[in-house]
CSV table of C-alpha atoms in Angstrom, one decimal:
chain,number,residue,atom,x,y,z
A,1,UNK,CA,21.2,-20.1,-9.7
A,2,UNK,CA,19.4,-20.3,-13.2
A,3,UNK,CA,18.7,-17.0,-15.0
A,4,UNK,CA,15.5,-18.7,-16.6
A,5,UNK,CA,11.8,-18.1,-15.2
A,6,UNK,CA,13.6,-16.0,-12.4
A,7,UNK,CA,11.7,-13.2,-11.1
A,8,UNK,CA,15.1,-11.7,-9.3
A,9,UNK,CA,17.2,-12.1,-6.6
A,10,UNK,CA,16.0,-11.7,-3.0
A,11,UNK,CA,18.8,-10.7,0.5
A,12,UNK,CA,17.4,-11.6,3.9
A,13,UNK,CA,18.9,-9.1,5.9
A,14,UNK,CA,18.7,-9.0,10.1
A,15,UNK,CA,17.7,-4.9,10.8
A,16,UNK,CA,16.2,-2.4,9.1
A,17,UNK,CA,19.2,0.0,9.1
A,18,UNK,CA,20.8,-3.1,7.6
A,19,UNK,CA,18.1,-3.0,4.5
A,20,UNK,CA,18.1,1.0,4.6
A,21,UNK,CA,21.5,0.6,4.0
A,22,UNK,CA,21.8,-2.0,0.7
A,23,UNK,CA,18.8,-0.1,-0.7
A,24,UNK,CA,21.0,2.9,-0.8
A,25,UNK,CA,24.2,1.0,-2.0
A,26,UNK,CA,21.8,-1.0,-4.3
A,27,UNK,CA,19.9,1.8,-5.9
A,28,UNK,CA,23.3,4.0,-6.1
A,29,UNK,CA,25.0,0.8,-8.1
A,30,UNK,CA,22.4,1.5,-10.6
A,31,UNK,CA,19.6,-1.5,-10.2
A,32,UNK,CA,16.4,1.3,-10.3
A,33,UNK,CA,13.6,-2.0,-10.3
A,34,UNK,CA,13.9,-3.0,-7.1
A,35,UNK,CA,11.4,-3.5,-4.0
A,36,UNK,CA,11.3,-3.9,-0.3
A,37,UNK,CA,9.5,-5.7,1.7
A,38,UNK,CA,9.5,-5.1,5.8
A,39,UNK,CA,7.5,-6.5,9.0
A,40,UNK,CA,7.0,-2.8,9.8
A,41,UNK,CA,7.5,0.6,8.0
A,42,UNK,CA,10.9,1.8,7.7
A,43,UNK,CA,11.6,5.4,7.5
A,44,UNK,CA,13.2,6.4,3.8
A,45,UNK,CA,13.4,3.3,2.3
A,46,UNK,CA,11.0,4.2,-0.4
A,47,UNK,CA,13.3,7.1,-1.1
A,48,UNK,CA,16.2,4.5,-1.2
A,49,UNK,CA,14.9,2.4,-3.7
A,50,UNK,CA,14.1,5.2,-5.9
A,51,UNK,CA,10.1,5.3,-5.1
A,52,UNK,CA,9.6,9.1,-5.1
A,53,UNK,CA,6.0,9.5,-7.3
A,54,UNK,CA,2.5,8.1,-7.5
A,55,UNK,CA,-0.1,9.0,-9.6
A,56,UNK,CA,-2.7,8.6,-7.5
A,57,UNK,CA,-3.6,12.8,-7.0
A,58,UNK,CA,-4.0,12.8,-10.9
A,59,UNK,CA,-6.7,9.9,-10.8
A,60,UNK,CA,-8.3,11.9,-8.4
A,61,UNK,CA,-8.0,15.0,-9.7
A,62,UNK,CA,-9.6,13.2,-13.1
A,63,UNK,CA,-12.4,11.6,-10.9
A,64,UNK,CA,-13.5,14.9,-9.2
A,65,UNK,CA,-13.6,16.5,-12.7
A,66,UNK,CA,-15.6,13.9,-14.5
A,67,UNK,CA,-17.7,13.6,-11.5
A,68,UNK,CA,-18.4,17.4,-11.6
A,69,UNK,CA,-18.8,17.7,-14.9
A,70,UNK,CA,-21.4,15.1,-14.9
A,71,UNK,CA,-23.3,15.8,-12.1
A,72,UNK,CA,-23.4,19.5,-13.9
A,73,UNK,CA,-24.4,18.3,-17.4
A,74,UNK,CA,-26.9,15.9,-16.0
A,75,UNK,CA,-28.9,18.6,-14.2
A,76,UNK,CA,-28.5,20.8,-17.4
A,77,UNK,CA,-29.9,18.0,-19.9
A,78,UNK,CA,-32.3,17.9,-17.8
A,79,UNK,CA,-33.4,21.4,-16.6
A,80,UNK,CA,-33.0,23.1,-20.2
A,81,UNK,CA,-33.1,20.4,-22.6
A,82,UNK,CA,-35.5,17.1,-21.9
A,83,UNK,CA,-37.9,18.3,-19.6
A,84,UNK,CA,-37.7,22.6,-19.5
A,85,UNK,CA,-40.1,23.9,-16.8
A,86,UNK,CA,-40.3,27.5,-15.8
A,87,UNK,CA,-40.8,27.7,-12.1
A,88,UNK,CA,-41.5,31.4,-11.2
A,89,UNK,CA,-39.9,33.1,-14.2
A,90,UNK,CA,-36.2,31.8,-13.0
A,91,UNK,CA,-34.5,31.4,-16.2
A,92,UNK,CA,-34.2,27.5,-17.4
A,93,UNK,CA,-30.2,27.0,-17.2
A,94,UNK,CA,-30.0,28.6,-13.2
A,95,UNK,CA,-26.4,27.5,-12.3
A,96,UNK,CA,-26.6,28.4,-8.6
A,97,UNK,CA,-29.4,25.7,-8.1
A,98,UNK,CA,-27.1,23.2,-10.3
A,99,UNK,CA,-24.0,23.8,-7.4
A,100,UNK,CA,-24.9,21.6,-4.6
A,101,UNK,CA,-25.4,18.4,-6.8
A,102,UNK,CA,-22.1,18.7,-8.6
A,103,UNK,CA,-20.2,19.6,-5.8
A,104,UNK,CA,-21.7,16.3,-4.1
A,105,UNK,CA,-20.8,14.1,-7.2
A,106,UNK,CA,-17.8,16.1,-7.0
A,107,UNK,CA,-16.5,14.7,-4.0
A,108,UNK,CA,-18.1,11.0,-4.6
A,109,UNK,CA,-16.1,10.0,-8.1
A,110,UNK,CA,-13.5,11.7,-6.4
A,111,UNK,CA,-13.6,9.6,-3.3
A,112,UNK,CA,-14.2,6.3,-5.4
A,113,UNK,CA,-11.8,7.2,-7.7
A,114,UNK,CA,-9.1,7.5,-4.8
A,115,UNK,CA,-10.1,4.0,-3.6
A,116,UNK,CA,-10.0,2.3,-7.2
A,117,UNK,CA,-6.8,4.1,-8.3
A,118,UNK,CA,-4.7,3.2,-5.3
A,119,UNK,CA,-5.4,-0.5,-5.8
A,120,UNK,CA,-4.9,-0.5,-9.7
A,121,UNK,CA,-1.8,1.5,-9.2
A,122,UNK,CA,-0.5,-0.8,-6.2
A,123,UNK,CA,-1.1,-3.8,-8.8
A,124,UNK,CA,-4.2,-5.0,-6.4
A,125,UNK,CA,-5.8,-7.6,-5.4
A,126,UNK,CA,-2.6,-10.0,-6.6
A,127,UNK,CA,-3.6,-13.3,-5.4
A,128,UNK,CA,0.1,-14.5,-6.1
A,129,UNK,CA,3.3,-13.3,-5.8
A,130,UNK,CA,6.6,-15.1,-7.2
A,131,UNK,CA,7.8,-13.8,-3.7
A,132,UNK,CA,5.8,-16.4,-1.9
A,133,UNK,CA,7.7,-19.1,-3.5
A,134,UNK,CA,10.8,-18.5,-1.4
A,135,UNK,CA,10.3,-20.4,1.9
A,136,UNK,CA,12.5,-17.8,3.9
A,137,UNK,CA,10.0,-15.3,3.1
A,138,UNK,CA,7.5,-15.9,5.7
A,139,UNK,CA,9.7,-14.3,7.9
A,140,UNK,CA,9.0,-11.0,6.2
A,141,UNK,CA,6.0,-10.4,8.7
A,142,UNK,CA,7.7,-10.9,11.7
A,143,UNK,CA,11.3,-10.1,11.9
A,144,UNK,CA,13.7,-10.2,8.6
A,145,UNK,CA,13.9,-7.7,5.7
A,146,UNK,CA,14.1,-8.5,2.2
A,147,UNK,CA,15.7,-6.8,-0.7
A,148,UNK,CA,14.7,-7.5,-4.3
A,149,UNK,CA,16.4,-7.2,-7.6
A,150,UNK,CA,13.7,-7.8,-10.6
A,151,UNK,CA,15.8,-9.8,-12.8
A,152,UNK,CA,13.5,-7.6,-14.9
A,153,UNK,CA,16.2,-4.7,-14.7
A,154,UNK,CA,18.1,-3.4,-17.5
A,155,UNK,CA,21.6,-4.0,-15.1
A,156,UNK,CA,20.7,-7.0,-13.8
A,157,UNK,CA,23.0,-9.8,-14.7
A,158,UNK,CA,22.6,-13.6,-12.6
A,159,UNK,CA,26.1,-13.7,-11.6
A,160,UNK,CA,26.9,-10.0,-11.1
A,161,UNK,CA,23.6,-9.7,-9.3
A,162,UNK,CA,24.7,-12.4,-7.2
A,163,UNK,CA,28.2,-11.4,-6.1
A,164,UNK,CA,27.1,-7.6,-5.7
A,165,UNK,CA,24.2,-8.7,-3.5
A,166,UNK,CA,26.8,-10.5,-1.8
A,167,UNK,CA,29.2,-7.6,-1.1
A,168,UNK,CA,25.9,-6.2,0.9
A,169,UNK,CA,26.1,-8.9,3.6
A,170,UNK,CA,22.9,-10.2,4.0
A,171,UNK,CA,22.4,-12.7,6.4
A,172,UNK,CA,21.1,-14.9,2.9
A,173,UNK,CA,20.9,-14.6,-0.7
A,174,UNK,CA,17.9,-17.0,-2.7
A,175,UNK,CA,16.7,-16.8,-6.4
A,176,UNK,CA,12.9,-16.0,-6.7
A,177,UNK,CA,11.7,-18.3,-9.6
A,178,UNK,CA,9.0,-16.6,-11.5
């Protein structure tokens, strides 16, 4: 196995107790960039290989206040600023009329900004994968599970990698190339 262009080191195992398993033993070694890959959800193995927080509530959070703000601002540039008409002695800048509008852009750049965050945090649309260049790894949709060790992490050594991975008793061991 060569340690140059290598994306990390990949274990086919059989179940997915078996991956649950060398997650745990994997993450608890000290290897934190690591991923998984499963035909089917597996109950804690994000917790396993250390995958406890996402941002995407902030985006959201940032979304739904820059949409408010702007669907509040826009009706105020508007109604007291470029184009001031008194309708029935109301005052110009009248708030409560200004609610419904920023609550509805509100929830829109919120909503959007859900969508767009979770695929630029996810790393999405990635047309390639260094993954896909193991041949074995087609079987990740139907019936095997996969462990990954970036070779991108600061413990990650070829040959310790290797014999550690080995220790886990994967049913095979294969070098992603980057």
């Amino acid at each position: 196995m060569s340690e140059s262009a290598s994306y990390g080191l990949m274990a086919e195992f059989d179940s997915p107790q078996e991956l649950l398993d060398a997650a745990q033993k994997t993450h608890r070694a000290g290897y934190k960039q690591m991923d998984a890959f499963s035909p089917f959800p597996v109950e804690g193995l994000a917790d396993a290989i250390g995958f406890h927080k996402n941002n995407v509530s902030l985006v959201v959070l940032i979304g739904g206040i820059i949409g408010g703000l702007s669907g509040y601002l826009l009706q105020y540039y508007v109604a007291v600023i470029s184009y001031p008409i008194n309708v029935g002695g109301r005052p110009l800048h009248s708030w409560p009329s200004f609610i419904i509008v920023t609550f509805e852009l509100t929830i829109l750049f919120g909503g959007l900004s859900a969508a767009i965050g979770m695929l630029a945090l996810n790393g999405l649309p990635m047309p390639y994968h260094p993954v896909f260049n193991v041949a074995e790894f087609a079987k990740a949709s139907d019936d095997k599970f996969f462990l990954v060790v970036f070779a991108s992490d600061p413990n990650y050594d070829a040959a310790r990698t290797l014999e550690f991975l080995r220790g886990l008793a994967p049913r095979a061991i294969s070098e992603v190339p980057a």
